[in-house]
XYZ file of C-alpha atoms in Angstrom:
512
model
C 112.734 96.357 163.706
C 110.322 95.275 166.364
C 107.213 93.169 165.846
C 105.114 96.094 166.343
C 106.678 98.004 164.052
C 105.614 95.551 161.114
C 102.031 96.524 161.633
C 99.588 99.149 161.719
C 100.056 100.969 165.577
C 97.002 99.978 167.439
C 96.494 101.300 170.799
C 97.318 99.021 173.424
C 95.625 99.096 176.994
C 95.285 96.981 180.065
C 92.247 96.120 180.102
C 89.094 97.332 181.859
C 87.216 93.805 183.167
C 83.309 93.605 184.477
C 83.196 89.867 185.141
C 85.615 88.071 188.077
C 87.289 85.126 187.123
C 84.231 83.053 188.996
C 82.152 84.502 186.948
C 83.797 84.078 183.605
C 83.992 80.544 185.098
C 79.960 80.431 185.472
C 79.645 81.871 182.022
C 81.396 79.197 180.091
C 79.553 76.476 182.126
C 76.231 77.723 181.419
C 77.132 77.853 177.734
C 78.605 74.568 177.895
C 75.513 73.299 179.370
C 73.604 74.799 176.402
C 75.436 73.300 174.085
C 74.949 70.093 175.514
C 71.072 70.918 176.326
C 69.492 71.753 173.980
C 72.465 71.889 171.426
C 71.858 73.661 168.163
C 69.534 73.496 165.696
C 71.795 72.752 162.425
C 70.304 73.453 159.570
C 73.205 72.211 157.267
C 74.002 68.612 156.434
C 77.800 68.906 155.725
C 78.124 71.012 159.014
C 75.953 67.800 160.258
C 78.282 65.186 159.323
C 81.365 67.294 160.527
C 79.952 67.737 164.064
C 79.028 63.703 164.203
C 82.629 62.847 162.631
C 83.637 65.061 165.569
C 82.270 62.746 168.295
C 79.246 65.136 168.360
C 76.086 63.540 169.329
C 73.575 64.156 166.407
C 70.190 63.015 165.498
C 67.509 64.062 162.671
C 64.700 66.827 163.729
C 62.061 65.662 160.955
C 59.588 68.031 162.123
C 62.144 71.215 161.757
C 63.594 69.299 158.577
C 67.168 69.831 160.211
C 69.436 68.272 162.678
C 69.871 68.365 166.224
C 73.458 68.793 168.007
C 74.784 68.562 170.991
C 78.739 69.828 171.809
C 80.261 67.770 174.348
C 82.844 70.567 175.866
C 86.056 68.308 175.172
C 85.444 68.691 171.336
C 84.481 72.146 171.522
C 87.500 73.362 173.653
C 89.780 71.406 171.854
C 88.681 73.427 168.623
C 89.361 76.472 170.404
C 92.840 75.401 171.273
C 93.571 75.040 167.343
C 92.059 78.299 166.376
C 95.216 80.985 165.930
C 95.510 83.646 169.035
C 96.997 86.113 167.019
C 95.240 86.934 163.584
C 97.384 88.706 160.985
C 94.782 91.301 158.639
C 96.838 92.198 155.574
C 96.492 95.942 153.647
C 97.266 97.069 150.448
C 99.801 99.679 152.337
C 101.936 96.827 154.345
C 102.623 99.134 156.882
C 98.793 99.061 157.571
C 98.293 95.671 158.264
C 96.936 94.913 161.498
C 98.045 92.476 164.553
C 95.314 90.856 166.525
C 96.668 89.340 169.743
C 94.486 87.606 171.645
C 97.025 87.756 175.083
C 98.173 91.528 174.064
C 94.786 94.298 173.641
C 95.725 96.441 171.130
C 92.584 98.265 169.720
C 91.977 98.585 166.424
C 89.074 100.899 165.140
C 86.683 100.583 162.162
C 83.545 100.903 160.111
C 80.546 98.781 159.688
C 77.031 97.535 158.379
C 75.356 98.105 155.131
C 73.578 101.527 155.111
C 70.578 101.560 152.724
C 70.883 105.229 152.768
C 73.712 107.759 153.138
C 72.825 110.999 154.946
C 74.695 113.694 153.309
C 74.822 117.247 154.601
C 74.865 120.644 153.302
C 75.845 123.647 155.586
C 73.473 126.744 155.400
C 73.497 129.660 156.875
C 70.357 130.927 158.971
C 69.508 134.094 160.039
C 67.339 134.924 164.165
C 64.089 135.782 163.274
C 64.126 138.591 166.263
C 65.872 141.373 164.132
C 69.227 141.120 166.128
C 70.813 140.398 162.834
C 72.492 137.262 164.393
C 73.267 134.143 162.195
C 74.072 130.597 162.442
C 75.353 127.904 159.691
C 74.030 124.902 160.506
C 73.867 121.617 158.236
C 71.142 120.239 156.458
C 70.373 116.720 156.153
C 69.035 114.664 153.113
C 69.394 110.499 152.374
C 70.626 109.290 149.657
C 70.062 105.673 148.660
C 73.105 104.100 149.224
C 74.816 103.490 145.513
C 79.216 101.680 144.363
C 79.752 105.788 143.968
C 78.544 106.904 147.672
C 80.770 103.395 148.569
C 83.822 104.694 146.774
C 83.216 107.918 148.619
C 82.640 106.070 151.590
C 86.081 104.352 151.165
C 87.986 107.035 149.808
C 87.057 109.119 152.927
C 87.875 106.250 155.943
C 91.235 105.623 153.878
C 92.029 109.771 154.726
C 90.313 109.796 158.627
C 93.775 108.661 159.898
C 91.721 107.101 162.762
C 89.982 104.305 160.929
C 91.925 101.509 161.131
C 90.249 99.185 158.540
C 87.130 99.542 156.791
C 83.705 96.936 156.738
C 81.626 97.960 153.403
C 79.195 100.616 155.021
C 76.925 101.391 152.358
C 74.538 99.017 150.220
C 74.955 99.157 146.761
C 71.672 99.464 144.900
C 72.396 100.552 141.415
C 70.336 99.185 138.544
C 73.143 97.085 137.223
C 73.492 95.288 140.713
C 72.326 91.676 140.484
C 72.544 89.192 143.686
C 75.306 87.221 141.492
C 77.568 90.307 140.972
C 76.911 92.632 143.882
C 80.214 90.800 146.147
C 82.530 91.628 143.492
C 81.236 95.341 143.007
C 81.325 95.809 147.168
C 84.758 94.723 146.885
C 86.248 96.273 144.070
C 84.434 99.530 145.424
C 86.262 99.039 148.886
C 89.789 98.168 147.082
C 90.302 100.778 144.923
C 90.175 103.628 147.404
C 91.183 101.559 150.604
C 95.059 100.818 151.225
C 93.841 99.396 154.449
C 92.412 96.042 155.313
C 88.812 95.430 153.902
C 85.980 93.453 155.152
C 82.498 92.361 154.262
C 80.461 89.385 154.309
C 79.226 87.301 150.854
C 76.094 87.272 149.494
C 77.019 84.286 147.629
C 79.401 81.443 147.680
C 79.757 81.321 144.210
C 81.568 85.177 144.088
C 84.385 83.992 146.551
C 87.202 82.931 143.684
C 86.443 86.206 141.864
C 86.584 88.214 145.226
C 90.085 86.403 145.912
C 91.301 86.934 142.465
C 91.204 90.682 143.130
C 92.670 90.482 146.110
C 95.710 88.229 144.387
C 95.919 90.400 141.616
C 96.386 93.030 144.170
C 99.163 91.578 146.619
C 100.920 89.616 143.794
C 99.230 86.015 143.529
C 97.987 83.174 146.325
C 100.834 82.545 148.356
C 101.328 86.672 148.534
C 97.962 87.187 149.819
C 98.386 84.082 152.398
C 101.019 86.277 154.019
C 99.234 89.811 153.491
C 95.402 88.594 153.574
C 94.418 91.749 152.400
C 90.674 90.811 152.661
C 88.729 88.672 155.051
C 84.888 87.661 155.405
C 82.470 87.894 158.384
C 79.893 84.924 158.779
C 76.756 84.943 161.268
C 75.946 81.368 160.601
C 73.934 81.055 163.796
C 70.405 82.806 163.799
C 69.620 83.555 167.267
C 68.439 81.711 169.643
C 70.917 78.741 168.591
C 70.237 77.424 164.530
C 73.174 76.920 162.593
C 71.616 78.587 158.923
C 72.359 76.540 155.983
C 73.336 78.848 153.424
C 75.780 81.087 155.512
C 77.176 77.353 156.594
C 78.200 76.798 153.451
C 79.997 79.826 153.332
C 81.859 79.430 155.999
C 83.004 75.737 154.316
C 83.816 77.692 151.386
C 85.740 80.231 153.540
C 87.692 78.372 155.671
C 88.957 75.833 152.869
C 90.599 78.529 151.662
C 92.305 79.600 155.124
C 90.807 83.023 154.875
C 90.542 84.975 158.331
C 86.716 84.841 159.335
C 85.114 86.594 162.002
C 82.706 83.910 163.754
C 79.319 86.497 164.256
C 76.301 86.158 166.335
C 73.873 88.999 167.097
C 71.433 87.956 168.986
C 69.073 90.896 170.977
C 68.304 90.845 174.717
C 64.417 90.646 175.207
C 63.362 88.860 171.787
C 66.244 86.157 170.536
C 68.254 85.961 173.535
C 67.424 86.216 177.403
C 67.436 89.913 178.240
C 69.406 89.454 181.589
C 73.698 89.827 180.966
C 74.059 86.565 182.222
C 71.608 84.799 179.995
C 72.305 87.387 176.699
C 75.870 86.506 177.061
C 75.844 82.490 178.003
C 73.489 82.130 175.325
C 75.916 84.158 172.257
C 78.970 82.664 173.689
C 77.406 79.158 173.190
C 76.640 80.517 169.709
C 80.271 81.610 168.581
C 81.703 78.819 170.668
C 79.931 76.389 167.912
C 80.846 78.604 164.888
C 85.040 78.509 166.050
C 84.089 74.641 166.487
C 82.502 74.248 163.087
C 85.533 76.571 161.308
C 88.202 74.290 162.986
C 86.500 70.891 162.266
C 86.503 72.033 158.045
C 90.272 73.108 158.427
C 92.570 73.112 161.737
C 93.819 76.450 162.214
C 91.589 78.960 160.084
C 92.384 81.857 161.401
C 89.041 83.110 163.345
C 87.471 86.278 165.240
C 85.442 85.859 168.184
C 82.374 88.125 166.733
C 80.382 89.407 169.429
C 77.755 91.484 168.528
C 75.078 91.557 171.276
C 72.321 93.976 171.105
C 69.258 94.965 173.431
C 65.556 95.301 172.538
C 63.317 98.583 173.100
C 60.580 97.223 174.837
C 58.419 99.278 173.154
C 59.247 98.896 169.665
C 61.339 95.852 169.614
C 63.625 97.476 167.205
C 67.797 97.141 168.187
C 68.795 99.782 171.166
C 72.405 100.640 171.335
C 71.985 103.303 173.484
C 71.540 101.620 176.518
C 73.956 100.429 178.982
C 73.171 96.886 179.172
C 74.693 97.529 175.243
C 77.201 97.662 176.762
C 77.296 95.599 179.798
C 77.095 92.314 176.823
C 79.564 94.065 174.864
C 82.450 94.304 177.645
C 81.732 90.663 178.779
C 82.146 89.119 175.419
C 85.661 90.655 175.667
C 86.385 89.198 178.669
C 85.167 85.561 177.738
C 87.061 85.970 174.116
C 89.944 86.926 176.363
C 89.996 83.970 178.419
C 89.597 81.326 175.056
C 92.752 83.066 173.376
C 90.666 84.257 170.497
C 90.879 88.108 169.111
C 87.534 89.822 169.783
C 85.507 91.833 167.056
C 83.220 94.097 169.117
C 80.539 96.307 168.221
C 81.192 100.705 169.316
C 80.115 103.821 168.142
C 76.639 103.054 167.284
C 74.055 105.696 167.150
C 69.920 105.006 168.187
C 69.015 109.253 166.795
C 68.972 109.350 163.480
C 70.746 112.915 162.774
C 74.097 114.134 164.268
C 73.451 116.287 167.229
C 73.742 115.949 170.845
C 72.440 112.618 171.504
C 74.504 111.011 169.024
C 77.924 112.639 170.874
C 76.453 110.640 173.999
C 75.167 107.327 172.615
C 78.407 107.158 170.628
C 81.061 108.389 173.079
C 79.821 106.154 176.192
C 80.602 103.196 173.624
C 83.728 104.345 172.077
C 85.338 104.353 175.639
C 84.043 101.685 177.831
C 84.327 99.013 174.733
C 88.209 100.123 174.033
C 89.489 100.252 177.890
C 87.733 96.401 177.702
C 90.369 95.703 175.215
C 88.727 94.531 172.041
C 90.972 94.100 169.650
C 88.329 94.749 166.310
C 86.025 97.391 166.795
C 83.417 97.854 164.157
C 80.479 100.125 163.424
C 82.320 102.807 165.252
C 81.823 105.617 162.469
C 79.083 107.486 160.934
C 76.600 105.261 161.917
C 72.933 106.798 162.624
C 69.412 105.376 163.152
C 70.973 102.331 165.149
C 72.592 101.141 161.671
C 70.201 102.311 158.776
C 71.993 105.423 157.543
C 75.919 106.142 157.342
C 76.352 110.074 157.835
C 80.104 110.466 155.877
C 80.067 114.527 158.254
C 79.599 112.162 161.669
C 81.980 109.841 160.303
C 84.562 112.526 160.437
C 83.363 113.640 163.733
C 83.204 110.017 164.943
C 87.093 110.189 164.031
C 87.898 113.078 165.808
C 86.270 111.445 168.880
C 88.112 108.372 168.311
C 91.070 110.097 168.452
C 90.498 111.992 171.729
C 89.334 108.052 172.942
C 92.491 106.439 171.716
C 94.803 109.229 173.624
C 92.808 108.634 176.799
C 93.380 105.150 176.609
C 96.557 104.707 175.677
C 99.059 103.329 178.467
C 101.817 104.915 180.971
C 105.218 104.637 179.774
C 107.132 105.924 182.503
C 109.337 103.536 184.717
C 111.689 104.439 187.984
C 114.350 106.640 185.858
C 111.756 108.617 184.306
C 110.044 109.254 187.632
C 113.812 110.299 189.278
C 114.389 112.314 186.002
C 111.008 114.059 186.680
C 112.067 115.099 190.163
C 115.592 116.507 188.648
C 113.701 118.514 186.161
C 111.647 120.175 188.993
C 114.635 120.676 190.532
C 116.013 122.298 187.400
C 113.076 124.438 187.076
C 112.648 125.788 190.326
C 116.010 126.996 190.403
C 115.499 128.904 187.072
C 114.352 132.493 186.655
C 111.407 131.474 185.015
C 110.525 128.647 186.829
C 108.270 127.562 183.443
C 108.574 123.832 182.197
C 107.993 125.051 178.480
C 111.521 123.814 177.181
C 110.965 120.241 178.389
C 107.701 119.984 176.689
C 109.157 119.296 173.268
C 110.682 115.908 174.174
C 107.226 114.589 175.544
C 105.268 116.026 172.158
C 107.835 113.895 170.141
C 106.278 110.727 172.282
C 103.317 111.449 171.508
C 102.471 112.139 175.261
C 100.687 115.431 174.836
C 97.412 115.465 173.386
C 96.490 117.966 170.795
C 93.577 120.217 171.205
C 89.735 118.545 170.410
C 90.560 118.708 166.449
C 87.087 120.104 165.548
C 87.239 122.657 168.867
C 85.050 126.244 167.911
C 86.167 129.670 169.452
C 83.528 132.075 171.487
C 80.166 130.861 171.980
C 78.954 129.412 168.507
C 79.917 125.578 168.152
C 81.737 125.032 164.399
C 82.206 120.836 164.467
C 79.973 120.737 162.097
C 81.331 123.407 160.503
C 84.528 122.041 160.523
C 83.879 118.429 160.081
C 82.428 119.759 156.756
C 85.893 121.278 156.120
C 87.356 118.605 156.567
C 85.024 116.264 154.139
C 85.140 118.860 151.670
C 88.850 118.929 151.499
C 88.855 114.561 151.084
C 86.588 114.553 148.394
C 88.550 117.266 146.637
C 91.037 115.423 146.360
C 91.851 112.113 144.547
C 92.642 109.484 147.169
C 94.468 106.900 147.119
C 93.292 104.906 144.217
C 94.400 101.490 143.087
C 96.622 102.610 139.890
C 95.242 102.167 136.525
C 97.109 99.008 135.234
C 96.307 97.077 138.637
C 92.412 97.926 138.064
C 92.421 96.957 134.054
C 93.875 93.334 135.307
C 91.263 92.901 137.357
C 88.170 94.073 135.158
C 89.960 91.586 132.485
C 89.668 88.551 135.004
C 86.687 89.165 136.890
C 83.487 89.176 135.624
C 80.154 91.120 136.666
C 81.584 94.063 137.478
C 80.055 97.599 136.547
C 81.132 99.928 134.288
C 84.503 102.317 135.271
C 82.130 104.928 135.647
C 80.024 104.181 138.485
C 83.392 103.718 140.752
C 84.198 107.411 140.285
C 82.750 108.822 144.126
């Protein structure tokens, strides 16, 4: 058995590059230079200390009540060089865990952000007011605030769309019984029980991390079981843009990383309000900002296994509000890639992202111009790329089934030759072969190649004449998942964990 074959199959690609190697060169200067002048903001006095134990020039901002620090680059880089540049993301299912290799793109596809509201759909038929008789079905949209049920559903559905690779809680649970002090464990034990994929999320509070690793030990079969399948991990944006290191997501991420959990290092800074607007600036500016996250992880424990998580977004200029849309989205996006590429670190990058808040035409565009450029660039972790709407207010579950079918017609496109010299003689033979035939039809040697998985199947939610049924049949489809039961954690494996971990909701409110 081959390495690959230990691990979820990820699509691997060579990958699609925007900056030259001068310019990556330029890049990490200027955010070297940053770092140096005017450092960062720190906010936390343990992540204070660290940095100054670290060689790290710092000094005491009375007026801003924090610290200021500067990076030299030989401390920085020589975190880097400790962080791990492949990343290991456990499952439930084994054969689902995931392989991040910083020197080998595979792509990996998944959900993302916390929806305050689910847009569900209902398909109704309409009749032409003109007489001809003619009808349409047609969905029907109506939010729902986002609830642990509609997150069950939410997981129950991405563990069936054989597309998502790993699921990020999408939807924020607001149910009366949710407290800040119990809401972690309730996102998590939502996301377990229907997810035999890897699962994601960040922490509202330091304080639910033992409980939140308890289920996941309970799950894989105690500590040193979930060291080698960490079926969980955390995602930490400890620097608010432009350049402060927060003090309360610090501490997370000292909480985190003493544990040797895998954390994805997040910034999200937007062009035109907390970062320069320009690609050069945008992405100096939230490379500096990870750069001192990977530096802080590796300074509270030498080879935490990290992410390099980009998530660059650009301002409307007439709202101010996030635009993923455009293609300076984009433009960030693909560079962040390239500049996680060339420190050895796995890349979490942002695809699939919606500005129109109901499915529909401009959603296919905004989504699919993503999808595509940010995979050929060769992220490795690629999150928000289903069902989100309204930049990333609402999570539609019917677009996240379109979203997959997309992704799936993305993955094929990208997906690399495998042909060498032989294959390329043996093509010329079977020609040959065919040409001399009565026939002259290739139709028997197509069955070999469909094996391989070279010929792509028809768009999976194609319609027939002129009427267009996706929605149609993306409603099918999300019918037919929530008929059926999932795969749930099994009863015994759930009791264990309501007996050892407190604050969690009645049994009830986890049925989707």
């Amino acid at each position: 058995m081959t390495q690959d074959d230990q691990y979820r199959a990820g699509t691997r690609v060579a990958p699609a590059t925007r900056l030259d190697a001068q310019r990556l060169d330029a890049i990490h200067a200027a955010s070297m230079a940053i770092l140096d002048d005017p450092g960062i903001v720190c906010f936390n006095e343990r992540a204070a200390d660290a940095f100054a134990a670290a060689g790290c020039p710092v000094t005491r901002d009375e007026t801003e009540g924090a610290w200021k620090v500067r990076l030299p680059e030989q401390v920085v880089m020589d975190a880097v060089a400790s962080a791990p540049s492949q990343v290991v993301l456990g499952a439930r299912d084994p054969a689902k865990r995931l392989l991040l290799d910083a020197e080998q793109p595979r792509v990996y596809f998944g959900t993302g952000s916390e929806t305050n509201q689910v847009l569900e759909a209902e398909m109704v038929d309409f009749a032409a007011t003109d007489g001809s008789g003619r009808t349409c079905t047609r969905p029907v949209f109506t939010p729902q605030q986002g609830s642990v049920a509609r997150l069950c559903d939410s997981a129950r559905l991405c563990n069936d769309l054989e597309h998502v690779d790993f699921f990020i809680r999408n939807v924020n649970i607001q149910d009366p019984g949710i407290t800040e002090a119990n809401k972690d464990v309730n996102v998590f034990l939502a996301s377990l029980l229907y997810m035999t994929k890897h699962v994601q999320a960040g922490l509202s509070r330091i304080a639910a991390l033992d409980d939140v690793l308890t289920m996941a030990e309970i799950i894989t079969g105690g500590p040193e079981a979930l060291k080698d399948n960490p079926l969980v991990s955390f995602i930490a944006c400890l620097v608010k843009s432009p350049l402060q290191m927060v003090e309360d997501t610090t501490d997370k991420v000292f909480a985190i990383c003493g544990k040797g959990m895998p954390l994805v290092v997040s910034s999200s800074p937007q062009g035109g309000s907390t970062a320069p607007i320009q690609e050069e600036g945008m992405v100096a500016q939230i490379n500096a900002e990870i750069l001192a996250g990977v530096t802080l992880s590796q300074l509270i424990n030498r080879g935490t296994p990290v992410l390099y998580g980009a998530v660059p977004v650009r301002a409307r200029l007439d709202t101010l509000h996030d635009l993923y849309g455009a293609p300076e989205f984009i433009h960030y996006n693909i560079d962040c890639i390239q500049m996680a590429r060339r420190y050895g670190l796995p890349c979490y990058s942002t695809a699939g992202v919606a500005d129109h808040a109901a499915p529909g035409m401009q959603v296919a565009v905004e989504k699919l111009f993503s999808h595509l450029a940010i995979a050929q660039a060769g992220a490795q972790y690629v999150h928000y790329a289903f069902g989100l709407l309204d930049r990333t207010n609402l999570f539609c579950p019917l677009q996240a089934v379109i979203d997959n079918a997309n992704v799936g017609v993305v993955k094929q496109i990208i997906r690399q030759p495998v042909f060498d010299d032989a294959a390329v003689e043996s093509a010329v033979g079977e020609v040959r072969k065919v040409m001399g035939s009565g026939s002259r039809l290739y139709a028997r040697q197509i069955r070999k190649y469909r094996r391989l998985g070279l010929v792509s199947p028809p768009y999976p939610l194609e319609s027939e004449g002129e009427d267009d049924a996706v929605f149609a049949k993306a409603a099918e489809r999300l019918a037919a998942v929530r008929a059926g039961p999932g795969e749930r954690l099994d009863a015994a494996t759930e009791k264990t964990i309501r007996d050892r971990v407190p604050g969690l909701l009645p049994a009830d409110h986890f049925q989707p």
